Amino acid sequence: DAKTTQPPSMDCAEGRAANLPCNHSTISGNEYVYWYRQIHSQGPQYIIHGLKNNETNEMASLIITEDRKSSTLILPHATLRDTAVYYCIVREQYNFNKFYFGSGTKLNVKP
Amino acid sequence: DAGITQSPRHKVTETGTPVTLRCHQTENHRYMYWYRQDPGHGLRLIHYSYGVKDTDKGEVSDGYSVSRSKTEDFLLTLESATSSQTSVYFCAISEGTAVNYGYTFGSGTRLTVV
């Protein structure tokens, strides 16, 4: 079962930062936070993952609270092509069959 | 996505008929997965494979079987299709199970059972 809670939808203006929250209050010490997104009907696309430190790559930044009970995915300059469903996933380390997708957040980037 | 292809992309079939979906990868990854996606349910794991001839059930495996006779191919079979199996099916591959290995997904197969 998905162990995360996300808002069903969010709006963001083009060019502004999109901040997508995720609650994972039952996360345990060996579980990582992954983010994927799904554009229209395509297959999900990997964005970023982390354990407890903040992470940044060419697509996004991931901010994890100190107690690890929540995190925020930041798209620094959202474009119309970032309109998608964003999934926050808690994954148990080394247990590959525990990769559960919830319902995600539909991000609408508007001109 | 590069390195993973699903076939067919679309299929309409009748209730009670057998259906096989194919996932083919060129990445030589050991792990392969089948998911289905339905409105309101996100993606749900059907079956997965951790090597040739090594498979196991996911959370929604009833009515489905899989086979993996070669590293590059993972087949999903609906023995007798039902309308409840109308869905979009995604295949995914992974190089390993450690946390650094994410999943790469295929483009999906849209199956309609009438």
mmCIF file with all atom_site columns, C-alpha atoms in Angstrom:
data_model
loop_
_atom_site.group_PDB
_atom_site.id
_atom_site.type_symbol
_atom_site.label_atom_id
_atom_site.label_alt_id
_atom_site.label_comp_id
_atom_site.label_asym_id
_atom_site.label_entity_id
_atom_site.label_seq_id
_atom_site.pdbx_PDB_ins_code
_atom_site.Cartn_x
_atom_site.Cartn_y
_atom_site.Cartn_z
_atom_site.occupancy
_atom_site.B_iso_or_equiv
_atom_site.pdbx_formal_charge
_atom_site.auth_seq_id
_atom_site.auth_comp_id
_atom_site.auth_asym_id
_atom_site.auth_atom_id
_atom_site.pdbx_PDB_model_num
ATOM 1   C CA . ASP A 1 1   ? 0.000   0.000   0.000   1.00 0.00 ? 1   ASP A CA 1
ATOM 2   C CA . ALA A 1 2   ? 1.111   3.520   -0.736  1.00 0.00 ? 2   ALA A CA 1
ATOM 3   C CA . LYS A 1 3   ? 2.620   5.104   2.362   1.00 0.00 ? 3   LYS A CA 1
ATOM 4   C CA . THR A 1 4   ? 2.387   8.685   1.163   1.00 0.00 ? 4   THR A CA 1
ATOM 5   C CA . THR A 1 5   ? -0.214  11.438  1.068   1.00 0.00 ? 5   THR A CA 1
ATOM 6   C CA . GLN A 1 6   ? -0.251  14.063  -1.653  1.00 0.00 ? 6   GLN A CA 1
ATOM 7   C CA . PRO A 1 7   ? -2.743  16.763  -2.643  1.00 0.00 ? 7   PRO A CA 1
ATOM 8   C CA . PRO A 1 8   ? -4.750  15.641  -5.675  1.00 0.00 ? 8   PRO A CA 1
ATOM 9   C CA . SER A 1 9   ? -3.962  18.737  -7.722  1.00 0.00 ? 9   SER A CA 1
ATOM 10  C CA . MET A 1 10  ? -1.996  21.988  -7.775  1.00 0.00 ? 10  MET A CA 1
ATOM 11  C CA . ASP A 1 11  ? -1.639  24.955  -10.090 1.00 0.00 ? 11  ASP A CA 1
ATOM 12  C CA . CYS A 1 12  ? 1.539   26.824  -10.910 1.00 0.00 ? 12  CYS A CA 1
ATOM 13  C CA . ALA A 1 13  ? 2.284   29.781  -13.161 1.00 0.00 ? 13  ALA A CA 1
ATOM 14  C CA . GLU A 1 14  ? 4.766   29.220  -15.960 1.00 0.00 ? 14  GLU A CA 1
ATOM 15  C CA . GLY A 1 15  ? 8.261   30.351  -14.983 1.00 0.00 ? 15  GLY A CA 1
ATOM 16  C CA . ARG A 1 16  ? 7.559   30.178  -11.267 1.00 0.00 ? 16  ARG A CA 1
ATOM 17  C CA . ALA A 1 17  ? 8.759   27.517  -8.867  1.00 0.00 ? 17  ALA A CA 1
ATOM 18  C CA . ALA A 1 18  ? 6.441   24.581  -8.318  1.00 0.00 ? 18  ALA A CA 1
ATOM 19  C CA . ASN A 1 19  ? 6.542   23.160  -4.785  1.00 0.00 ? 19  ASN A CA 1
ATOM 20  C CA . LEU A 1 20  ? 4.884   19.770  -4.467  1.00 0.00 ? 20  LEU A CA 1
ATOM 21  C CA . PRO A 1 21  ? 4.399   18.474  -0.922  1.00 0.00 ? 21  PRO A CA 1
ATOM 22  C CA . CYS A 1 22  ? 4.297   14.897  0.275   1.00 0.00 ? 22  CYS A CA 1
ATOM 23  C CA . ASN A 1 23  ? 3.553   13.467  3.711   1.00 0.00 ? 23  ASN A CA 1
ATOM 24  C CA . HIS A 1 24  ? 5.124   10.158  4.710   1.00 0.00 ? 24  HIS A CA 1
ATOM 25  C CA . SER A 1 25  ? 4.682   10.170  8.474   1.00 0.00 ? 25  SER A CA 1
ATOM 26  C CA . THR A 1 26  ? 5.222   6.412   8.857   1.00 0.00 ? 26  THR A CA 1
ATOM 27  C CA . ILE A 1 27  ? 8.499   6.292   6.979   1.00 0.00 ? 27  ILE A CA 1
ATOM 28  C CA . SER A 1 28  ? 11.130  4.123   8.608   1.00 0.00 ? 28  SER A CA 1
ATOM 29  C CA . GLY A 1 29  ? 14.876  4.529   8.793   1.00 0.00 ? 29  GLY A CA 1
ATOM 30  C CA . ASN A 1 30  ? 15.784  2.408   5.783   1.00 0.00 ? 30  ASN A CA 1
ATOM 31  C CA . GLU A 1 31  ? 13.188  3.814   3.421   1.00 0.00 ? 31  GLU A CA 1
ATOM 32  C CA . TYR A 1 32  ? 13.918  6.272   0.658   1.00 0.00 ? 32  TYR A CA 1
ATOM 33  C CA . VAL A 1 33  ? 11.693  8.907   -0.903  1.00 0.00 ? 33  VAL A CA 1
ATOM 34  C CA . TYR A 1 34  ? 11.393  8.696   -4.679  1.00 0.00 ? 34  TYR A CA 1
ATOM 35  C CA . TRP A 1 35  ? 9.644   11.057  -7.061  1.00 0.00 ? 35  TRP A CA 1
ATOM 36  C CA . TYR A 1 36  ? 8.330   10.103  -10.476 1.00 0.00 ? 36  TYR A CA 1
ATOM 37  C CA . ARG A 1 37  ? 6.113   11.950  -12.896 1.00 0.00 ? 37  ARG A CA 1
ATOM 38  C CA . GLN A 1 38  ? 3.763   10.824  -15.618 1.00 0.00 ? 38  GLN A CA 1
ATOM 39  C CA . ILE A 1 39  ? 3.028   13.083  -18.541 1.00 0.00 ? 39  ILE A CA 1
ATOM 40  C CA . HIS A 1 40  ? -0.337  12.411  -20.144 1.00 0.00 ? 40  HIS A CA 1
ATOM 41  C CA . SER A 1 41  ? -0.485  8.665   -20.876 1.00 0.00 ? 41  SER A CA 1
ATOM 42  C CA . GLN A 1 42  ? 3.252   8.021   -21.063 1.00 0.00 ? 42  GLN A CA 1
ATOM 43  C CA . GLY A 1 43  ? 5.141   5.729   -18.719 1.00 0.00 ? 43  GLY A CA 1
ATOM 44  C CA . PRO A 1 44  ? 6.291   7.249   -15.421 1.00 0.00 ? 44  PRO A CA 1
ATOM 45  C CA . GLN A 1 45  ? 9.623   9.072   -15.528 1.00 0.00 ? 45  GLN A CA 1
ATOM 46  C CA . TYR A 1 46  ? 12.155  9.106   -12.706 1.00 0.00 ? 46  TYR A CA 1
ATOM 47  C CA . ILE A 1 47  ? 12.884  12.539  -11.233 1.00 0.00 ? 47  ILE A CA 1
ATOM 48  C CA . ILE A 1 48  ? 14.879  12.271  -8.026  1.00 0.00 ? 48  ILE A CA 1
ATOM 49  C CA . HIS A 1 49  ? 15.254  10.327  -4.788  1.00 0.00 ? 49  HIS A CA 1
ATOM 50  C CA . GLY A 1 50  ? 16.747  10.816  -1.336  1.00 0.00 ? 50  GLY A CA 1
ATOM 51  C CA . LEU A 1 51  ? 17.100  9.431   2.182   1.00 0.00 ? 51  LEU A CA 1
ATOM 52  C CA . LYS A 1 52  ? 17.524  12.360  4.563   1.00 0.00 ? 52  LYS A CA 1
ATOM 53  C CA . ASN A 1 53  ? 19.734  14.928  2.895   1.00 0.00 ? 53  ASN A CA 1
ATOM 54  C CA . ASN A 1 54  ? 18.404  17.417  0.410   1.00 0.00 ? 54  ASN A CA 1
ATOM 55  C CA . GLU A 1 55  ? 19.112  16.443  -3.169  1.00 0.00 ? 55  GLU A CA 1
ATOM 56  C CA . THR A 1 56  ? 19.347  18.350  -6.433  1.00 0.00 ? 56  THR A CA 1
ATOM 57  C CA . ASN A 1 57  ? 19.738  17.283  -10.016 1.00 0.00 ? 57  ASN A CA 1
ATOM 58  C CA . GLU A 1 58  ? 19.132  18.829  -13.409 1.00 0.00 ? 58  GLU A CA 1
ATOM 59  C CA . MET A 1 59  ? 15.385  18.337  -13.130 1.00 0.00 ? 59  MET A CA 1
ATOM 60  C CA . ALA A 1 60  ? 14.467  19.215  -9.576  1.00 0.00 ? 60  ALA A CA 1
ATOM 61  C CA . SER A 1 61  ? 15.354  19.586  -5.918  1.00 0.00 ? 61  SER A CA 1
ATOM 62  C CA . LEU A 1 62  ? 14.131  17.393  -3.092  1.00 0.00 ? 62  LEU A CA 1
ATOM 63  C CA . ILE A 1 63  ? 13.807  18.840  0.393   1.00 0.00 ? 63  ILE A CA 1
ATOM 64  C CA . ILE A 1 64  ? 13.267  16.324  3.201   1.00 0.00 ? 64  ILE A CA 1
ATOM 65  C CA . THR A 1 65  ? 12.356  17.527  6.680   1.00 0.00 ? 65  THR A CA 1
ATOM 66  C CA . GLU A 1 66  ? 14.653  16.683  9.530   1.00 0.00 ? 66  GLU A CA 1
ATOM 67  C CA . ASP A 1 67  ? 12.171  14.208  11.038  1.00 0.00 ? 67  ASP A CA 1
ATOM 68  C CA . ARG A 1 68  ? 11.715  12.734  7.529   1.00 0.00 ? 68  ARG A CA 1
ATOM 69  C CA . LYS A 1 69  ? 7.948   12.749  7.854   1.00 0.00 ? 69  LYS A CA 1
ATOM 70  C CA . SER A 1 70  ? 7.450   14.967  4.852   1.00 0.00 ? 70  SER A CA 1
ATOM 71  C CA . SER A 1 71  ? 9.223   16.198  1.758   1.00 0.00 ? 71  SER A CA 1
ATOM 72  C CA . THR A 1 72  ? 8.848   18.747  -1.025  1.00 0.00 ? 72  THR A CA 1
ATOM 73  C CA . LEU A 1 73  ? 9.724   18.405  -4.665  1.00 0.00 ? 73  LEU A CA 1
ATOM 74  C CA . ILE A 1 74  ? 10.745  21.716  -6.205  1.00 0.00 ? 74  ILE A CA 1
ATOM 75  C CA . LEU A 1 75  ? 10.707  22.426  -9.920  1.00 0.00 ? 75  LEU A CA 1
ATOM 76  C CA . PRO A 1 76  ? 12.587  25.741  -9.962  1.00 0.00 ? 76  PRO A CA 1
ATOM 77  C CA . HIS A 1 77  ? 11.170  27.202  -13.184 1.00 0.00 ? 77  HIS A CA 1
ATOM 78  C CA . ALA A 1 78  ? 8.065   25.335  -14.236 1.00 0.00 ? 78  ALA A CA 1
ATOM 79  C CA . THR A 1 79  ? 7.230   25.143  -17.926 1.00 0.00 ? 79  THR A CA 1
ATOM 80  C CA . LEU A 1 80  ? 4.067   24.005  -19.678 1.00 0.00 ? 80  LEU A CA 1
ATOM 81  C CA . ARG A 1 81  ? 5.799   20.685  -20.389 1.00 0.00 ? 81  ARG A CA 1
ATOM 82  C CA . ASP A 1 82  ? 6.002   20.043  -16.650 1.00 0.00 ? 82  ASP A CA 1
ATOM 83  C CA . THR A 1 83  ? 2.232   19.571  -16.539 1.00 0.00 ? 83  THR A CA 1
ATOM 84  C CA . ALA A 1 84  ? 1.940   15.984  -15.301 1.00 0.00 ? 84  ALA A CA 1
ATOM 85  C CA . VAL A 1 85  ? 0.970   13.757  -12.408 1.00 0.00 ? 85  VAL A CA 1
ATOM 86  C CA . TYR A 1 86  ? 3.744   13.655  -9.817  1.00 0.00 ? 86  TYR A CA 1
ATOM 87  C CA . TYR A 1 87  ? 4.127   10.594  -7.610  1.00 0.00 ? 87  TYR A CA 1
ATOM 88  C CA . CYS A 1 88  ? 5.866   10.571  -4.258  1.00 0.00 ? 88  CYS A CA 1
ATOM 89  C CA . ILE A 1 89  ? 6.900   7.034   -3.319  1.00 0.00 ? 89  ILE A CA 1
ATOM 90  C CA . VAL A 1 90  ? 8.426   5.591   -0.195  1.00 0.00 ? 90  VAL A CA 1
ATOM 91  C CA . ARG A 1 91  ? 10.617  2.673   -1.042  1.00 0.00 ? 91  ARG A CA 1
ATOM 92  C CA . GLU A 1 92  ? 12.185  0.160   1.280   1.00 0.00 ? 92  GLU A CA 1
ATOM 93  C CA . GLN A 1 93  ? 15.848  -0.247  0.628   1.00 0.00 ? 93  GLN A CA 1
ATOM 94  C CA . TYR A 1 94  ? 16.736  -3.525  -1.074  1.00 0.00 ? 94  TYR A CA 1
ATOM 95  C CA . ASN A 1 95  ? 13.119  -4.656  -1.216  1.00 0.00 ? 95  ASN A CA 1
ATOM 96  C CA . PHE A 1 96  ? 12.310  -4.105  -4.847  1.00 0.00 ? 96  PHE A CA 1
ATOM 97  C CA . ASN A 1 97  ? 8.740   -5.342  -4.693  1.00 0.00 ? 97  ASN A CA 1
ATOM 98  C CA . LYS A 1 98  ? 7.817   -2.609  -2.269  1.00 0.00 ? 98  LYS A CA 1
ATOM 99  C CA . PHE A 1 99  ? 7.622   0.170   -4.830  1.00 0.00 ? 99  PHE A CA 1
ATOM 100 C CA . TYR A 1 100 ? 4.050   1.388   -4.521  1.00 0.00 ? 100 TYR A CA 1
ATOM 101 C CA . PHE A 1 101 ? 2.531   4.266   -6.424  1.00 0.00 ? 101 PHE A CA 1
ATOM 102 C CA . GLY A 1 102 ? -0.284  6.275   -4.865  1.00 0.00 ? 102 GLY A CA 1
ATOM 103 C CA . SER A 1 103 ? -2.630  8.574   -6.741  1.00 0.00 ? 103 SER A CA 1
ATOM 104 C CA . GLY A 1 104 ? -0.137  11.438  -7.056  1.00 0.00 ? 104 GLY A CA 1
ATOM 105 C CA . THR A 1 105 ? -0.563  15.188  -7.562  1.00 0.00 ? 105 THR A CA 1
ATOM 106 C CA . LYS A 1 106 ? -1.756  16.576  -10.879 1.00 0.00 ? 106 LYS A CA 1
ATOM 107 C CA . LEU A 1 107 ? 0.350   19.682  -11.486 1.00 0.00 ? 107 LEU A CA 1
ATOM 108 C CA . ASN A 1 108 ? -1.177  22.152  -13.892 1.00 0.00 ? 108 ASN A CA 1
ATOM 109 C CA . VAL A 1 109 ? 1.311   24.696  -15.206 1.00 0.00 ? 109 VAL A CA 1
ATOM 110 C CA . LYS A 1 110 ? -0.538  27.677  -16.637 1.00 0.00 ? 110 LYS A CA 1
ATOM 111 C CA . PRO A 1 111 ? 0.688   30.410  -18.995 1.00 0.00 ? 111 PRO A CA 1
ATOM 112 C CA . ASP B 2 1   ? 11.552  4.939   -23.636 1.00 0.00 ? 1   ASP B CA 1
ATOM 113 C CA . ALA B 2 2   ? 14.868  3.959   -25.077 1.00 0.00 ? 2   ALA B CA 1
ATOM 114 C CA . GLY B 2 3   ? 15.785  0.354   -24.328 1.00 0.00 ? 3   GLY B CA 1
ATOM 115 C CA . ILE B 2 4   ? 12.310  -0.877  -23.445 1.00 0.00 ? 4   ILE B CA 1
ATOM 116 C CA . THR B 2 5   ? 9.408   -1.499  -25.780 1.00 0.00 ? 5   THR B CA 1
ATOM 117 C CA . GLN B 2 6   ? 5.934   -2.856  -25.217 1.00 0.00 ? 6   GLN B CA 1
ATOM 118 C CA . SER B 2 7   ? 3.738   -4.564  -27.763 1.00 0.00 ? 7   SER B CA 1
ATOM 119 C CA . PRO B 2 8   ? 1.076   -4.175  -28.829 1.00 0.00 ? 8   PRO B CA 1
ATOM 120 C CA . ARG B 2 9   ? 0.456   -0.519  -27.990 1.00 0.00 ? 9   ARG B CA 1
ATOM 121 C CA . HIS B 2 10  ? -3.299  -0.945  -28.233 1.00 0.00 ? 10  HIS B CA 1
ATOM 122 C CA . LYS B 2 11  ? -5.485  -4.029  -28.224 1.00 0.00 ? 11  LYS B CA 1
ATOM 123 C CA . VAL B 2 12  ? -9.191  -4.738  -28.143 1.00 0.00 ? 12  VAL B CA 1
ATOM 124 C CA . THR B 2 13  ? -10.211 -8.269  -27.262 1.00 0.00 ? 13  THR B CA 1
ATOM 125 C CA . GLU B 2 14  ? -13.322 -10.170 -26.324 1.00 0.00 ? 14  GLU B CA 1
ATOM 126 C CA . THR B 2 15  ? -14.189 -11.491 -22.905 1.00 0.00 ? 15  THR B CA 1
ATOM 127 C CA . GLY B 2 16  ? -12.923 -15.013 -22.380 1.00 0.00 ? 16  GLY B CA 1
ATOM 128 C CA . THR B 2 17  ? -10.099 -14.895 -24.903 1.00 0.00 ? 17  THR B CA 1
ATOM 129 C CA . PRO B 2 18  ? -6.442  -15.270 -23.960 1.00 0.00 ? 18  PRO B CA 1
ATOM 130 C CA . VAL B 2 19  ? -4.201  -12.248 -24.382 1.00 0.00 ? 19  VAL B CA 1
ATOM 131 C CA . THR B 2 20  ? -0.420  -11.919 -24.180 1.00 0.00 ? 20  THR B CA 1
ATOM 132 C CA . LEU B 2 21  ? 1.416   -8.643  -23.773 1.00 0.00 ? 21  LEU B CA 1
ATOM 133 C CA . ARG B 2 22  ? 5.100   -8.423  -24.457 1.00 0.00 ? 22  ARG B CA 1
ATOM 134 C CA . CYS B 2 23  ? 7.819   -6.346  -22.844 1.00 0.00 ? 23  CYS B CA 1
ATOM 135 C CA . HIS B 2 24  ? 11.195  -6.295  -24.564 1.00 0.00 ? 24  HIS B CA 1
ATOM 136 C CA . GLN B 2 25  ? 14.360  -4.658  -23.240 1.00 0.00 ? 25  GLN B CA 1
ATOM 137 C CA . THR B 2 26  ? 17.780  -4.118  -24.729 1.00 0.00 ? 26  THR B CA 1
ATOM 138 C CA . GLU B 2 27  ? 19.449  -2.986  -21.478 1.00 0.00 ? 27  GLU B CA 1
ATOM 139 C CA . ASN B 2 28  ? 20.247  -6.469  -20.143 1.00 0.00 ? 28  ASN B CA 1
ATOM 140 C CA . HIS B 2 29  ? 18.635  -5.518  -16.823 1.00 0.00 ? 29  HIS B CA 1
ATOM 141 C CA . ARG B 2 30  ? 17.916  -8.355  -14.462 1.00 0.00 ? 30  ARG B CA 1
ATOM 142 C CA . TYR B 2 31  ? 14.645  -7.062  -12.988 1.00 0.00 ? 31  TYR B CA 1
ATOM 143 C CA . MET B 2 32  ? 11.402  -6.584  -14.878 1.00 0.00 ? 32  MET B CA 1
ATOM 144 C CA . TYR B 2 33  ? 7.921   -5.621  -13.680 1.00 0.00 ? 33  TYR B CA 1
ATOM 145 C CA . TRP B 2 34  ? 4.368   -5.442  -14.907 1.00 0.00 ? 34  TRP B CA 1
ATOM 146 C CA . TYR B 2 35  ? 2.011   -2.756  -13.587 1.00 0.00 ? 35  TYR B CA 1
ATOM 147 C CA . ARG B 2 36  ? -1.540  -1.835  -14.428 1.00 0.00 ? 36  ARG B CA 1
ATOM 148 C CA . GLN B 2 37  ? -2.943  1.655   -14.161 1.00 0.00 ? 37  GLN B CA 1
ATOM 149 C CA . ASP B 2 38  ? -6.577  2.453   -13.554 1.00 0.00 ? 38  ASP B CA 1
ATOM 150 C CA . PRO B 2 39  ? -8.310  5.716   -12.650 1.00 0.00 ? 39  PRO B CA 1
ATOM 151 C CA . GLY B 2 40  ? -8.290  6.242   -8.906  1.00 0.00 ? 40  GLY B CA 1
ATOM 152 C CA . HIS B 2 41  ? -5.767  3.473   -8.256  1.00 0.00 ? 41  HIS B CA 1
ATOM 153 C CA . GLY B 2 42  ? -2.476  4.787   -9.553  1.00 0.00 ? 42  GLY B CA 1
ATOM 154 C CA . LEU B 2 43  ? -0.085  2.053   -10.679 1.00 0.00 ? 43  LEU B CA 1
ATOM 155 C CA . ARG B 2 44  ? -0.414  -1.371  -9.136  1.00 0.00 ? 44  ARG B CA 1
ATOM 156 C CA . LEU B 2 45  ? 2.174   -4.136  -9.349  1.00 0.00 ? 45  LEU B CA 1
ATOM 157 C CA . ILE B 2 46  ? 0.952   -7.334  -11.042 1.00 0.00 ? 46  ILE B CA 1
ATOM 158 C CA . HIS B 2 47  ? 4.036   -9.540  -11.288 1.00 0.00 ? 47  HIS B CA 1
ATOM 159 C CA . TYR B 2 48  ? 7.758   -9.090  -11.323 1.00 0.00 ? 48  TYR B CA 1
ATOM 160 C CA . SER B 2 49  ? 10.829  -11.045 -12.354 1.00 0.00 ? 49  SER B CA 1
ATOM 161 C CA . TYR B 2 50  ? 14.264  -11.155 -10.806 1.00 0.00 ? 50  TYR B CA 1
ATOM 162 C CA . GLY B 2 51  ? 15.877  -13.287 -13.466 1.00 0.00 ? 51  GLY B CA 1
ATOM 163 C CA . VAL B 2 52  ? 15.238  -15.809 -16.222 1.00 0.00 ? 52  VAL B CA 1
ATOM 164 C CA . LYS B 2 53  ? 12.501  -18.183 -15.071 1.00 0.00 ? 53  LYS B CA 1
ATOM 165 C CA . ASP B 2 54  ? 12.336  -16.374 -11.709 1.00 0.00 ? 54  ASP B CA 1
ATOM 166 C CA . THR B 2 55  ? 9.062   -14.567 -11.142 1.00 0.00 ? 55  THR B CA 1
ATOM 167 C CA . ASP B 2 56  ? 6.798   -13.638 -8.268  1.00 0.00 ? 56  ASP B CA 1
ATOM 168 C CA . LYS B 2 57  ? 3.404   -12.122 -7.599  1.00 0.00 ? 57  LYS B CA 1
ATOM 169 C CA . GLY B 2 58  ? 2.631   -8.500  -6.924  1.00 0.00 ? 58  GLY B CA 1
ATOM 170 C CA . GLU B 2 59  ? -0.419  -7.003  -5.239  1.00 0.00 ? 59  GLU B CA 1
ATOM 171 C CA . VAL B 2 60  ? -2.951  -7.663  -8.046  1.00 0.00 ? 60  VAL B CA 1
ATOM 172 C CA . SER B 2 61  ? -1.823  -10.931 -9.635  1.00 0.00 ? 61  SER B CA 1
ATOM 173 C CA . ASP B 2 62  ? -5.138  -12.807 -9.801  1.00 0.00 ? 62  ASP B CA 1
ATOM 174 C CA . GLY B 2 63  ? -6.069  -13.598 -13.404 1.00 0.00 ? 63  GLY B CA 1
ATOM 175 C CA . TYR B 2 64  ? -2.553  -12.994 -14.711 1.00 0.00 ? 64  TYR B CA 1
ATOM 176 C CA . SER B 2 65  ? 0.466   -15.158 -15.384 1.00 0.00 ? 65  SER B CA 1
ATOM 177 C CA . VAL B 2 66  ? 3.940   -14.252 -16.564 1.00 0.00 ? 66  VAL B CA 1
ATOM 178 C CA . SER B 2 67  ? 6.901   -15.903 -18.171 1.00 0.00 ? 67  SER B CA 1
ATOM 179 C CA . ARG B 2 68  ? 10.497  -14.971 -18.673 1.00 0.00 ? 68  ARG B CA 1
ATOM 180 C CA . SER B 2 69  ? 12.461  -17.403 -20.807 1.00 0.00 ? 69  SER B CA 1
ATOM 181 C CA . LYS B 2 70  ? 15.048  -14.837 -21.894 1.00 0.00 ? 70  LYS B CA 1
ATOM 182 C CA . THR B 2 71  ? 16.578  -11.866 -20.121 1.00 0.00 ? 71  THR B CA 1
ATOM 183 C CA . GLU B 2 72  ? 15.167  -9.453  -22.669 1.00 0.00 ? 72  GLU B CA 1
ATOM 184 C CA . ASP B 2 73  ? 11.534  -10.584 -22.726 1.00 0.00 ? 73  ASP B CA 1
ATOM 185 C CA . PHE B 2 74  ? 8.856   -10.560 -20.032 1.00 0.00 ? 74  PHE B CA 1
ATOM 186 C CA . LEU B 2 75  ? 5.421   -11.743 -21.107 1.00 0.00 ? 75  LEU B CA 1
ATOM 187 C CA . LEU B 2 76  ? 2.154   -11.026 -19.326 1.00 0.00 ? 76  LEU B CA 1
ATOM 188 C CA . THR B 2 77  ? -0.739  -13.372 -20.110 1.00 0.00 ? 77  THR B CA 1
ATOM 189 C CA . LEU B 2 78  ? -4.394  -12.979 -19.340 1.00 0.00 ? 78  LEU B CA 1
ATOM 190 C CA . GLU B 2 79  ? -5.607  -16.563 -19.568 1.00 0.00 ? 79  GLU B CA 1
ATOM 191 C CA . SER B 2 80  ? -9.253  -15.587 -20.015 1.00 0.00 ? 80  SER B CA 1
ATOM 192 C CA . ALA B 2 81  ? -9.724  -11.852 -20.319 1.00 0.00 ? 81  ALA B CA 1
ATOM 193 C CA . THR B 2 82  ? -12.458 -10.139 -18.304 1.00 0.00 ? 82  THR B CA 1
ATOM 194 C CA . SER B 2 83  ? -13.824 -6.610  -18.523 1.00 0.00 ? 83  SER B CA 1
ATOM 195 C CA . SER B 2 84  ? -12.186 -5.794  -15.172 1.00 0.00 ? 84  SER B CA 1
ATOM 196 C CA . GLN B 2 85  ? -8.834  -6.261  -16.859 1.00 0.00 ? 85  GLN B CA 1
ATOM 197 C CA . THR B 2 86  ? -9.454  -3.324  -19.171 1.00 0.00 ? 86  THR B CA 1
ATOM 198 C CA . SER B 2 87  ? -6.560  -1.092  -18.240 1.00 0.00 ? 87  SER B CA 1
ATOM 199 C CA . VAL B 2 88  ? -3.284  0.454   -19.290 1.00 0.00 ? 88  VAL B CA 1
ATOM 200 C CA . TYR B 2 89  ? -0.389  -1.911  -18.681 1.00 0.00 ? 89  TYR B CA 1
ATOM 201 C CA . PHE B 2 90  ? 3.130   -0.684  -18.066 1.00 0.00 ? 90  PHE B CA 1
ATOM 202 C CA . CYS B 2 91  ? 6.320   -2.665  -18.067 1.00 0.00 ? 91  CYS B CA 1
ATOM 203 C CA . ALA B 2 92  ? 9.345   -1.474  -16.113 1.00 0.00 ? 92  ALA B CA 1
ATOM 204 C CA . ILE B 2 93  ? 12.951  -2.570  -15.854 1.00 0.00 ? 93  ILE B CA 1
ATOM 205 C CA . SER B 2 94  ? 15.595  -2.076  -13.214 1.00 0.00 ? 94  SER B CA 1
ATOM 206 C CA . GLU B 2 95  ? 19.289  -2.823  -13.143 1.00 0.00 ? 95  GLU B CA 1
ATOM 207 C CA . GLY B 2 96  ? 19.258  -3.796  -9.509  1.00 0.00 ? 96  GLY B CA 1
ATOM 208 C CA . THR B 2 97  ? 17.338  -3.678  -6.280  1.00 0.00 ? 97  THR B CA 1
ATOM 209 C CA . ALA B 2 98  ? 19.576  -1.332  -4.357  1.00 0.00 ? 98  ALA B CA 1
ATOM 210 C CA . VAL B 2 99  ? 18.180  2.093   -3.728  1.00 0.00 ? 99  VAL B CA 1
ATOM 211 C CA . ASN B 2 100 ? 20.285  3.713   -6.411  1.00 0.00 ? 100 ASN B CA 1
ATOM 212 C CA . TYR B 2 101 ? 18.464  1.775   -9.108  1.00 0.00 ? 101 TYR B CA 1
ATOM 213 C CA . GLY B 2 102 ? 15.258  3.399   -10.184 1.00 0.00 ? 102 GLY B CA 1
ATOM 214 C CA . TYR B 2 103 ? 12.799  2.026   -12.677 1.00 0.00 ? 103 TYR B CA 1
ATOM 215 C CA . THR B 2 104 ? 12.580  2.754   -16.400 1.00 0.00 ? 104 THR B CA 1
ATOM 216 C CA . PHE B 2 105 ? 9.073   2.395   -17.751 1.00 0.00 ? 105 PHE B CA 1
ATOM 217 C CA . GLY B 2 106 ? 7.809   1.492   -21.175 1.00 0.00 ? 106 GLY B CA 1
ATOM 218 C CA . SER B 2 107 ? 5.199   3.507   -23.058 1.00 0.00 ? 107 SER B CA 1
ATOM 219 C CA . GLY B 2 108 ? 2.342   1.246   -22.054 1.00 0.00 ? 108 GLY B CA 1
ATOM 220 C CA . THR B 2 109 ? -0.245  -1.037  -23.658 1.00 0.00 ? 109 THR B CA 1
ATOM 221 C CA . ARG B 2 110 ? -3.869  0.039   -23.639 1.00 0.00 ? 110 ARG B CA 1
ATOM 222 C CA . LEU B 2 111 ? -6.036  -3.066  -23.382 1.00 0.00 ? 111 LEU B CA 1
ATOM 223 C CA . THR B 2 112 ? -9.791  -3.010  -23.804 1.00 0.00 ? 112 THR B CA 1
ATOM 224 C CA . VAL B 2 113 ? -11.821 -6.129  -23.048 1.00 0.00 ? 113 VAL B CA 1
ATOM 225 C CA . VAL B 2 114 ? -15.314 -6.014  -24.553 1.00 0.00 ? 114 VAL B CA 1
#
